[in-house]
Amino acid sequence: MGRAEQREATRRALLEEGRRRFAAEGYHAVVLNEVAHAAGVTKGAAYHHFGSKLGLFRAVVEEVQEELGAKVAAEAERHAGPWEQLRAGCRAFLAAGTDPAVSRILLVDAPTVLGWDEWRAMDEAHSARHLTEALRALVDAGLMADVPVEPLARLLSGGMNEAALWLARSGDPDAEVQAALALDLVLGGLRSGAA
Amino acid sequence: MGRAEQREATRRALLEEGRRRFAAEGYHAVVLNEVAHAAGVTKGAAYHHFGSKLGLFRAVVEEVQEELGAKVAAEAERHAGPWEQLRAGCRAFLAAGTDPAVSRILLVDAPTVLGWDEWRAMDEAHSARHLTEALRALVDAGLMADVPVEPLARLLSGGMNEAALWLARSGDPDAEVQAALALDLVLGGLRSGAA
DNA sequence: ATGCTAACATACCCCGGGTATGCGAAATGG
DNA sequence: CCATTTCGCATACCCGGGGTATGTTAGCAT
């Protein structure tokens, strides 16, 4: 095995093991030494690749963010019309939130570990950007009241985050239906405000 | 100074100094030893009163939660009619979010430090309970569509949290007006769904 | 006044993140 | 094909800070 492949292999191993543990135990409960040994290397490797425990976490967050953003966007693309796309994207986000890798890492730990500013910047670069664009498109098309898009996006984004966490907890299979109903009410309310 | 008063005095001093630092630096950056000395005592006192660093933080969170809940409720009571009360309460919450003691401690650190479950329980016991009751009253009075109240409350609560954080950051004085506009659009949308 | 307990102070343990250094194998180039 | 450098880690160590066990003094009851 060449040197470049070896490097990428250990990097992947650390990333995956870190992701597992961060999702299961939370950032602070995870000890880097154990992550490294579970990945078949030592702490030194982790510091060589990521610089710090926070660096590893940041890389994991980035990966999960990217996956989530792609999944939501893909689900939205499967529908036609701005309203249907927005609705589909929101539902996909809620469904994805049941994954601990998303709920625990992205929604609970990331804001306080990375700091709210950096977290928000990453969120903006992936998921929230689509939301903002979707809202802007609706306003421009005259399909929604001309309200400031940015705070509205924050309002919806935060609401979805919280709802996803709520959904992830209550194992109730009916919860997803209820959440979808509540979501439809809110989105439908925005729609009616067009006139 | 009697024994009981002395006890309460040091307890208050620790609580206040802890609150200041937690709000300014965040939970993990705060070192208990420094909190204690700034309060005029040593670490032993803190452990005697609160059992652990987390115990002190929990006490601070509880205090801030209580203040916030009271402030929001008081602001809501000053208005008549369920919709006006809900709106006033939401606006009061957004305004209160600019205080770092609220944004940093309650909204950013508390969920990951106390765990999302415990945080949610405390939030429910103070602020969120009022929100749920207000929504329930609207549904019962036929002033809103009969949608599951619980997920809707989470959706709104999370949205307000995020909006408050957004508001607390962008020092833009116009931001509060924009947020209020976005909020009115969402709440107004719920209202129209009554028919 | 005297035992007893509450309210701390002091000294210590130890886990775990971070760092400095060593080392062997793969790339490099002559 | 061998010398040299560099990369990809391993090993050993430091040290800050949460937690704990024990000591000490000041109040309160009897």
Short mmCIF file of C-alpha atoms (C1' of nucleotides) in Angstrom, two decimals:
data_model
loop_
_atom_site.label_atom_id
_atom_site.label_comp_id
_atom_site.label_asym_id
_atom_site.label_seq_id
_atom_site.Cartn_x
_atom_site.Cartn_y
_atom_site.Cartn_z
CA MET A 1 0.00 0.00 0.00
CA GLY A 2 1.42 3.34 -1.10
CA ARG A 3 1.96 6.20 1.25
CA ALA A 4 -0.91 8.36 0.00
CA GLU A 5 -3.39 5.52 0.27
CA GLN A 6 -2.18 4.65 3.75
CA ARG A 7 -2.65 8.24 4.79
CA GLU A 8 -6.15 8.35 3.43
CA ALA A 9 -6.98 5.01 5.03
CA THR A 10 -6.08 6.08 8.56
CA ARG A 11 -7.76 9.40 8.01
CA ARG A 12 -10.95 7.65 7.02
CA ALA A 13 -10.70 5.26 9.97
CA LEU A 14 -10.30 8.11 12.44
CA LEU A 15 -13.12 10.06 10.84
CA GLU A 16 -15.54 7.14 10.93
CA GLU A 17 -14.69 6.03 14.45
CA GLY A 18 -14.92 9.62 15.63
CA ARG A 19 -18.27 10.05 13.98
CA ARG A 20 -19.60 6.90 15.66
CA ARG A 21 -18.48 7.97 19.11
CA PHE A 22 -19.40 11.64 18.82
CA ALA A 23 -22.89 10.58 17.77
CA ALA A 24 -23.25 8.00 20.53
CA GLU A 25 -21.53 9.63 23.51
CA GLY A 26 -21.34 13.32 22.71
CA TYR A 27 -18.22 15.40 22.20
CA HIS A 28 -16.98 15.77 25.77
CA ALA A 29 -17.51 12.16 26.76
CA VAL A 30 -15.35 10.98 23.86
CA VAL A 31 -11.67 10.48 24.67
CA LEU A 32 -9.35 10.87 21.72
CA ASN A 33 -7.00 8.10 22.79
CA GLU A 34 -9.79 5.52 22.61
CA VAL A 35 -10.95 6.79 19.23
CA ALA A 36 -7.42 6.40 17.89
CA HIS A 37 -6.90 2.89 19.25
CA ALA A 38 -10.31 1.78 18.01
CA ALA A 39 -9.18 3.04 14.62
CA GLY A 40 -6.00 0.97 14.90
CA VAL A 41 -3.60 3.87 15.49
CA THR A 42 -2.49 6.07 18.37
CA LYS A 43 -3.23 9.60 19.46
CA GLY A 44 -0.24 10.86 17.52
CA ALA A 45 -1.90 9.95 14.23
CA ALA A 46 -5.00 11.90 15.15
CA TYR A 47 -2.96 14.99 15.97
CA HIS A 48 -0.95 14.56 12.80
CA HIS A 49 -4.10 14.60 10.69
CA PHE A 50 -6.46 16.91 12.54
CA GLY A 51 -4.32 18.97 14.89
CA SER A 52 -6.64 18.66 17.85
CA LYS A 53 -9.71 16.92 19.17
CA LEU A 54 -11.72 19.89 18.00
CA GLY A 55 -10.15 19.54 14.57
CA LEU A 56 -11.39 15.98 14.26
CA PHE A 57 -14.82 17.04 15.42
CA ARG A 58 -14.88 19.87 12.93
CA ALA A 59 -14.01 17.48 10.09
CA VAL A 60 -16.78 15.12 11.20
CA VAL A 61 -19.27 17.98 11.38
CA GLU A 62 -18.32 19.13 7.92
CA GLU A 63 -18.83 15.65 6.51
CA VAL A 64 -22.22 15.18 8.15
CA GLN A 65 -23.29 18.66 7.07
CA GLU A 66 -22.40 17.89 3.50
CA GLU A 67 -24.29 14.60 3.50
CA LEU A 68 -27.33 16.19 5.03
CA GLY A 69 -27.33 19.12 2.64
CA ALA A 70 -27.04 16.80 -0.35
CA LYS A 71 -29.84 14.56 0.88
CA VAL A 72 -32.21 17.46 1.49
CA ALA A 73 -31.40 19.08 -1.85
CA ALA A 74 -31.84 15.79 -3.69
CA GLU A 75 -35.22 15.23 -2.10
CA ALA A 76 -36.31 18.75 -2.99
CA GLU A 77 -35.20 18.31 -6.60
CA ARG A 78 -37.56 15.37 -6.97
CA HIS A 79 -40.52 17.74 -6.78
CA ALA A 80 -41.76 20.50 -9.04
CA GLY A 81 -42.81 23.97 -7.96
CA PRO A 82 -41.20 26.13 -5.29
CA TRP A 83 -43.69 25.32 -2.55
CA GLU A 84 -43.52 21.59 -3.09
CA GLN A 85 -39.73 21.70 -3.16
CA LEU A 86 -39.61 23.64 0.08
CA ARG A 87 -42.00 21.25 1.73
CA ALA A 88 -40.13 18.19 0.51
CA GLY A 89 -36.82 19.60 1.69
CA CYS A 90 -38.19 20.36 5.13
CA ARG A 91 -39.65 16.88 5.46
CA ALA A 92 -36.39 15.29 4.37
CA PHE A 93 -34.59 17.34 6.99
CA LEU A 94 -36.97 16.21 9.71
CA ALA A 95 -36.56 12.58 8.68
CA ALA A 96 -32.78 12.88 8.60
CA GLY A 97 -32.80 14.33 12.10
CA THR A 98 -33.58 10.95 13.60
CA ASP A 99 -30.02 9.90 12.85
CA PRO A 100 -27.94 10.56 15.99
CA ALA A 101 -25.06 11.63 13.80
CA VAL A 102 -27.25 14.52 12.75
CA SER A 103 -29.15 15.29 15.93
CA ARG A 104 -26.39 14.84 18.47
CA ILE A 105 -23.43 16.08 16.47
CA LEU A 106 -24.93 18.78 14.27
CA LEU A 107 -27.79 20.09 16.35
CA VAL A 108 -26.73 19.66 19.96
CA ASP A 109 -22.95 19.66 20.25
CA ALA A 110 -21.72 21.62 17.25
CA PRO A 111 -23.07 25.05 18.27
CA THR A 112 -21.35 25.07 21.66
CA VAL A 113 -18.21 23.14 20.68
CA LEU A 114 -17.39 25.06 17.50
CA GLY A 115 -18.97 28.23 18.78
CA TRP A 116 -22.24 29.54 17.49
CA ASP A 117 -20.66 31.75 14.84
CA GLU A 118 -18.67 29.02 13.14
CA TRP A 119 -21.57 26.60 13.40
CA ARG A 120 -23.89 29.10 11.79
CA ALA A 121 -21.41 29.76 9.00
CA MET A 122 -21.19 26.05 8.21
CA ASP A 123 -24.92 25.59 8.46
CA GLU A 124 -25.38 28.53 6.15
CA ALA A 125 -22.94 27.10 3.63
CA HIS A 126 -24.84 23.83 3.39
CA SER A 127 -28.46 23.46 4.48
CA ALA A 128 -29.60 26.94 5.43
CA ARG A 129 -28.47 28.44 2.14
CA HIS A 130 -30.98 26.36 0.23
CA LEU A 131 -33.69 27.47 2.61
CA THR A 132 -32.82 31.12 2.19
CA GLU A 133 -32.73 30.80 -1.59
CA ALA A 134 -36.07 29.00 -1.64
CA LEU A 135 -37.69 31.73 0.43
CA ARG A 136 -36.15 34.45 -1.68
CA ALA A 137 -37.47 32.79 -4.83
CA LEU A 138 -40.95 32.69 -3.33
CA VAL A 139 -40.85 36.34 -2.44
CA ASP A 140 -39.51 37.34 -5.85
CA ALA A 141 -42.19 35.29 -7.57
CA GLY A 142 -44.83 37.05 -5.50
CA LEU A 143 -45.90 33.76 -3.94
CA MET A 144 -45.22 34.98 -0.43
CA ALA A 145 -45.50 38.23 1.49
CA ASP A 146 -42.48 40.49 1.10
CA VAL A 147 -41.01 39.94 4.54
CA PRO A 148 -37.29 40.06 5.42
CA VAL A 149 -35.98 36.69 4.28
CA GLU A 150 -33.04 36.32 6.63
CA PRO A 151 -34.82 36.32 9.99
CA LEU A 152 -37.61 34.22 8.54
CA ALA A 153 -35.05 31.65 7.42
CA ARG A 154 -33.54 31.61 10.91
CA LEU A 155 -36.99 31.18 12.39
CA LEU A 156 -37.77 28.23 10.16
CA SER A 157 -34.31 26.71 10.36
CA GLY A 158 -34.28 26.81 14.16
CA GLY A 159 -37.79 25.45 14.28
CA MET A 160 -36.85 22.54 12.08
CA ASN A 161 -33.78 21.81 14.17
CA GLU A 162 -35.81 21.70 17.34
CA ALA A 163 -38.58 19.68 15.76
CA ALA A 164 -36.04 17.21 14.42
CA LEU A 165 -34.62 16.76 17.92
CA TRP A 166 -38.09 16.31 19.35
CA LEU A 167 -38.81 13.81 16.64
CA ALA A 168 -35.58 11.93 17.25
CA ARG A 169 -36.45 11.45 20.91
CA SER A 170 -40.09 10.45 21.15
CA GLY A 171 -39.85 7.04 19.50
CA ASP A 172 -43.52 7.49 18.68
CA PRO A 173 -43.99 6.53 15.02
CA ASP A 174 -46.97 8.87 14.94
CA ALA A 175 -44.74 11.80 15.84
CA GLU A 176 -43.44 12.19 12.30
CA VAL A 177 -46.98 12.51 11.00
CA GLN A 178 -47.80 15.11 13.65
CA ALA A 179 -44.64 17.06 12.90
CA ALA A 180 -45.48 17.00 9.20
CA LEU A 181 -48.95 18.36 10.00
CA ALA A 182 -47.55 21.18 12.11
CA LEU A 183 -45.01 21.96 9.41
CA ASP A 184 -47.70 22.11 6.76
CA LEU A 185 -49.68 24.52 8.89
CA VAL A 186 -46.75 26.88 9.24
CA LEU A 187 -45.73 26.70 5.59
CA GLY A 188 -49.33 26.98 4.47
CA GLY A 189 -49.67 30.06 6.63
CA LEU A 190 -46.77 31.70 4.86
CA ARG A 191 -48.37 30.90 1.54
CA SER A 192 -51.67 32.54 2.33
CA GLY A 193 -49.93 35.75 3.22
CA ALA A 194 -49.09 36.37 -0.44
CA ALA A 195 -52.11 38.50 -1.14
CA MET B 1 -23.63 37.39 60.76
CA GLY B 2 -25.55 34.24 61.61
CA ARG B 3 -24.76 30.90 60.09
CA ALA B 4 -27.82 30.71 57.83
CA GLU B 5 -27.23 34.17 56.41
CA GLN B 6 -23.57 33.42 55.81
CA ARG B 7 -24.52 30.30 53.93
CA GLU B 8 -26.97 32.15 51.76
CA ALA B 9 -24.49 34.95 51.17
CA THR B 10 -21.75 32.69 49.78
CA ARG B 11 -24.32 30.75 47.80
CA ARG B 12 -25.51 33.96 46.20
CA ALA B 13 -21.96 35.12 45.54
CA LEU B 14 -21.07 31.85 43.79
CA LEU B 15 -24.29 31.90 41.82
CA GLU B 16 -23.80 35.45 40.59
CA GLU B 17 -20.14 35.09 39.75
CA GLY B 18 -20.88 31.81 37.99
CA ARG B 19 -23.64 33.42 36.00
CA ARG B 20 -21.38 36.26 34.90
CA ARG B 21 -18.62 33.94 33.73
CA PHE B 22 -20.85 31.32 32.15
CA ALA B 23 -22.52 34.06 30.15
CA ALA B 24 -19.25 35.71 29.13
CA GLU B 25 -16.92 32.75 28.52
CA GLY B 26 -19.17 29.72 28.10
CA TYR B 27 -19.35 26.67 30.33
CA HIS B 28 -16.16 24.86 29.37
CA ALA B 29 -13.93 27.91 29.44
CA VAL B 30 -14.95 28.69 33.00
CA VAL B 31 -12.71 27.26 35.71
CA LEU B 32 -14.40 26.64 39.00
CA ASN B 33 -11.43 27.66 41.08
CA GLU B 34 -11.46 31.15 39.64
CA VAL B 35 -15.19 31.49 40.11
CA ALA B 36 -14.79 30.58 43.76
CA HIS B 37 -11.93 32.97 44.41
CA ALA B 38 -13.71 35.79 42.61
CA ALA B 39 -16.61 35.10 44.94
CA GLY B 40 -14.29 35.34 47.93
CA VAL B 41 -14.20 31.64 48.78
CA THR B 42 -12.43 28.49 47.59
CA LYS B 43 -13.41 25.53 45.47
CA GLY B 44 -14.44 23.61 48.58
CA ALA B 45 -17.31 26.00 49.17
CA ALA B 46 -18.59 25.50 45.65
CA TYR B 47 -18.57 21.74 46.04
CA HIS B 48 -20.21 22.02 49.43
CA HIS B 49 -23.10 23.98 47.97
CA PHE B 50 -23.50 22.60 44.47
CA GLY B 51 -21.73 19.24 44.43
CA SER B 52 -20.03 19.80 41.10
CA LYS B 53 -19.33 22.35 38.40
CA LEU B 54 -22.35 21.03 36.57
CA GLY B 55 -24.40 21.50 39.73
CA LEU B 56 -23.52 25.18 39.85
CA PHE B 57 -24.32 25.53 36.18
CA ARG B 58 -27.64 23.79 36.66
CA ALA B 59 -28.54 26.19 39.47
CA VAL B 60 -27.64 29.16 37.30
CA VAL B 61 -29.69 27.82 34.39
CA GLU B 62 -32.65 27.29 36.66
CA GLU B 63 -32.43 30.86 37.90
CA VAL B 64 -32.15 32.36 34.43
CA GLN B 65 -34.99 30.17 33.17
CA GLU B 66 -37.22 31.36 35.96
CA GLU B 67 -36.45 35.02 35.32
CA LEU B 68 -37.04 34.64 31.61
CA GLY B 69 -40.30 32.77 32.07
CA ALA B 70 -41.57 35.40 34.47
CA LYS B 71 -40.61 38.25 32.16
CA VAL B 72 -42.30 36.69 29.14
CA ALA B 73 -45.43 35.81 31.10
CA ALA B 74 -45.62 39.30 32.58
CA GLU B 75 -45.32 40.89 29.15
CA ALA B 76 -48.03 38.61 27.79
CA GLU B 77 -50.39 39.44 30.66
CA ARG B 78 -50.25 43.09 29.74
CA HIS B 79 -52.25 42.35 26.61
CA ALA B 80 -55.78 41.14 26.03
CA GLY B 81 -56.86 38.39 23.68
CA PRO B 82 -55.05 35.12 23.03
CA TRP B 83 -53.37 36.20 19.81
CA GLU B 84 -52.09 39.45 21.23
CA GLN B 85 -50.78 37.67 24.31
CA LEU B 86 -48.96 35.10 22.22
CA ARG B 87 -47.45 37.79 20.06
CA ALA B 88 -46.36 39.87 23.02
CA GLY B 89 -44.82 36.86 24.74
CA CYS B 90 -42.86 35.93 21.62
CA ARG B 91 -41.58 39.48 21.19
CA ALA B 92 -40.55 39.65 24.83
CA PHE B 93 -38.65 36.40 24.40
CA LEU B 94 -36.83 37.72 21.35
CA ALA B 95 -35.89 40.89 23.19
CA ALA B 96 -34.67 38.96 26.22
CA GLY B 97 -32.48 36.81 24.00
CA THR B 98 -30.04 39.66 23.50
CA ASP B 99 -28.87 39.16 27.08
CA PRO B 100 -25.83 36.82 26.95
CA ALA B 101 -27.02 35.18 30.14
CA VAL B 102 -29.98 33.99 28.14
CA SER B 103 -28.44 33.34 24.74
CA ARG B 104 -25.15 31.81 25.78
CA ILE B 105 -26.24 29.95 28.90
CA LEU B 106 -29.79 28.91 28.08
CA LEU B 107 -29.75 28.53 24.33
CA VAL B 108 -26.23 27.46 23.45
CA ASP B 109 -24.58 25.68 26.36
CA ALA B 110 -27.45 24.25 28.40
CA PRO B 111 -28.65 21.67 25.85
CA THR B 112 -25.28 19.98 25.47
CA VAL B 113 -24.04 20.47 29.05
CA LEU B 114 -27.17 19.30 30.85
CA GLY B 115 -28.16 16.96 28.06
CA TRP B 116 -31.01 17.70 25.72
CA ASP B 117 -33.55 15.78 27.78
CA GLU B 118 -32.96 17.66 31.02
CA TRP B 119 -32.77 20.97 29.18
CA ARG B 120 -36.04 20.28 27.44
CA ALA B 121 -37.68 19.36 30.74
CA MET B 122 -36.57 22.64 32.32
CA ASP B 123 -37.57 24.63 29.27
CA GLU B 124 -40.94 22.95 29.30
CA ALA B 125 -41.41 23.73 32.99
CA HIS B 126 -40.84 27.44 32.44
CA SER B 127 -41.14 29.10 29.03
CA ALA B 128 -42.37 26.39 26.68
CA ARG B 129 -45.28 25.48 28.92
CA HIS B 130 -46.83 28.90 28.43
CA LEU B 131 -46.42 28.53 24.69
CA THR B 132 -48.09 25.12 24.63
CA GLU B 133 -50.98 26.37 26.76
CA ALA B 134 -51.46 29.41 24.55
CA LEU B 135 -51.59 27.26 21.42
CA ARG B 136 -53.95 24.80 23.07
CA ALA B 137 -56.27 27.65 24.04
CA LEU B 138 -56.29 28.91 20.46
CA VAL B 139 -57.16 25.49 19.11
CA ASP B 140 -59.89 24.95 21.70
CA ALA B 141 -61.38 28.35 20.96
CA GLY B 142 -61.47 27.48 17.26
CA LEU B 143 -59.11 30.35 16.48
CA MET B 144 -56.56 28.06 14.89
CA ALA B 145 -56.56 24.90 12.81
CA ASP B 146 -56.75 21.72 14.87
CA VAL B 147 -53.16 20.64 14.42
CA PRO B 148 -51.13 18.64 16.99
CA VAL B 149 -50.04 21.25 19.52
CA GLU B 150 -46.88 19.61 20.79
CA PRO B 151 -44.81 19.52 17.59
CA LEU B 152 -46.09 22.95 16.64
CA ALA B 153 -44.89 24.27 19.98
CA ARG B 154 -41.47 22.72 19.40
CA LEU B 155 -41.37 24.24 15.95
CA LEU B 156 -42.15 27.71 17.26
CA SER B 157 -39.99 27.39 20.37
CA GLY B 158 -36.96 26.28 18.38
CA GLY B 159 -37.55 28.99 15.84
CA MET B 160 -37.69 31.64 18.52
CA ASN B 161 -34.51 30.32 20.12
CA GLU B 162 -32.64 30.50 16.86
CA ALA B 163 -34.06 33.87 15.97
CA ALA B 164 -33.08 35.20 19.39
CA LEU B 165 -29.51 34.01 18.85
CA TRP B 166 -29.43 35.57 15.40
CA LEU B 167 -30.79 38.75 16.89
CA ALA B 168 -28.25 38.73 19.71
CA ARG B 169 -25.39 38.58 17.22
CA SER B 170 -26.08 41.00 14.42
CA GLY B 171 -25.83 44.24 16.38
CA ASP B 172 -28.05 45.72 13.71
CA PRO B 173 -30.79 47.69 15.49
CA ASP B 174 -33.01 47.08 12.48
CA ALA B 175 -32.75 43.34 13.03
CA GLU B 176 -35.31 43.36 15.81
CA VAL B 177 -37.85 45.02 13.53
CA GLN B 178 -37.17 42.47 10.79
CA ALA B 179 -37.47 39.59 13.22
CA ALA B 180 -40.76 40.99 14.47
CA LEU B 181 -42.01 41.17 10.89
CA ALA B 182 -41.03 37.58 10.17
CA LEU B 183 -42.64 36.49 13.43
CA ASP B 184 -45.87 38.27 12.58
CA LEU B 185 -45.95 36.55 9.22
CA VAL B 186 -45.62 33.11 10.79
CA LEU B 187 -48.14 33.77 13.56
CA GLY B 188 -50.51 35.44 11.13
CA GLY B 189 -50.26 32.39 8.92
CA LEU B 190 -51.35 30.15 11.77
CA ARG B 191 -54.28 32.42 12.37
CA SER B 192 -55.61 32.31 8.85
CA GLY B 193 -55.67 28.53 8.97
CA ALA B 194 -58.60 28.65 11.39
CA ALA B 195 -61.24 28.30 8.75
"C1'" DA C 1 -18.20 25.00 78.95
"C1'" DT C 2 -18.42 21.40 75.92
"C1'" DG C 3 -19.56 18.23 72.63
"C1'" DC C 4 -21.36 18.37 67.91
"C1'" DT C 5 -22.22 19.78 63.46
"C1'" DA C 6 -22.31 22.96 59.70
"C1'" DA C 7 -19.45 25.61 56.57
"C1'" DC C 8 -15.96 25.95 54.66
"C1'" DA C 9 -10.22 25.53 53.58
"C1'" DT C 10 -6.22 22.62 52.13
"C1'" DA C 11 -3.81 19.10 49.98
"C1'" DC C 12 -4.01 15.64 46.93
"C1'" DC C 13 -5.42 12.39 43.04
"C1'" DC C 14 -5.86 11.50 38.21
"C1'" DC C 15 -7.92 11.75 33.85
"C1'" DG C 16 -7.24 13.53 29.46
"C1'" DG C 17 -5.92 17.14 25.96
"C1'" DG C 18 -1.78 18.86 24.14
"C1'" DT C 19 3.33 18.67 22.79
"C1'" DA C 20 8.15 17.44 21.89
"C1'" DT C 21 10.81 14.01 20.22
"C1'" DG C 22 12.08 9.54 18.18
"C1'" DC C 23 11.89 6.20 14.40
"C1'" DG C 24 11.06 3.26 10.50
"C1'" DA C 25 9.45 2.95 5.94
"C1'" DA C 26 8.37 5.07 1.64
"C1'" DA C 27 9.54 8.53 -1.78
"C1'" DT C 28 13.45 11.11 -4.13
"C1'" DG C 29 17.50 11.77 -6.87
"C1'" DG C 30 21.96 11.03 -8.26
"C1'" DC D 1 21.03 0.82 -6.15
"C1'" DC D 2 22.30 3.29 -2.48
"C1'" DA D 3 22.16 7.74 0.26
"C1'" DT D 4 19.27 11.17 1.98
"C1'" DT D 5 15.30 13.37 3.02
"C1'" DT D 6 10.66 13.47 4.32
"C1'" DC D 7 6.44 11.80 5.72
"C1'" DG D 8 3.41 9.21 8.81
"C1'" DC D 9 3.02 7.95 12.56
"C1'" DA D 10 4.49 5.96 17.84
"C1'" DT D 11 6.23 7.03 22.55
"C1'" DA D 12 6.99 9.63 26.53
"C1'" DC D 13 6.02 13.45 28.90
"C1'" DC D 14 3.78 17.88 30.64
"C1'" DC D 15 0.09 20.18 33.05
"C1'" DG D 16 -4.42 22.24 33.68
"C1'" DG D 17 -8.54 21.43 35.97
"C1'" DG D 18 -12.50 18.65 37.88
"C1'" DG D 19 -13.22 15.79 41.71
"C1'" DT D 20 -12.29 14.00 46.57
"C1'" DA D 21 -10.66 13.07 51.18
"C1'" DT D 22 -9.42 15.16 55.17
"C1'" DG D 23 -8.48 18.94 58.31
"C1'" DT D 24 -10.06 23.16 60.83
"C1'" DT D 25 -12.80 26.85 62.77
"C1'" DA D 26 -16.87 29.00 64.10
"C1'" DG D 27 -21.65 28.66 65.54
"C1'" DC D 28 -25.46 26.33 68.09
"C1'" DA D 29 -27.68 23.27 71.39
"C1'" DT D 30 -27.78 21.38 76.10
#
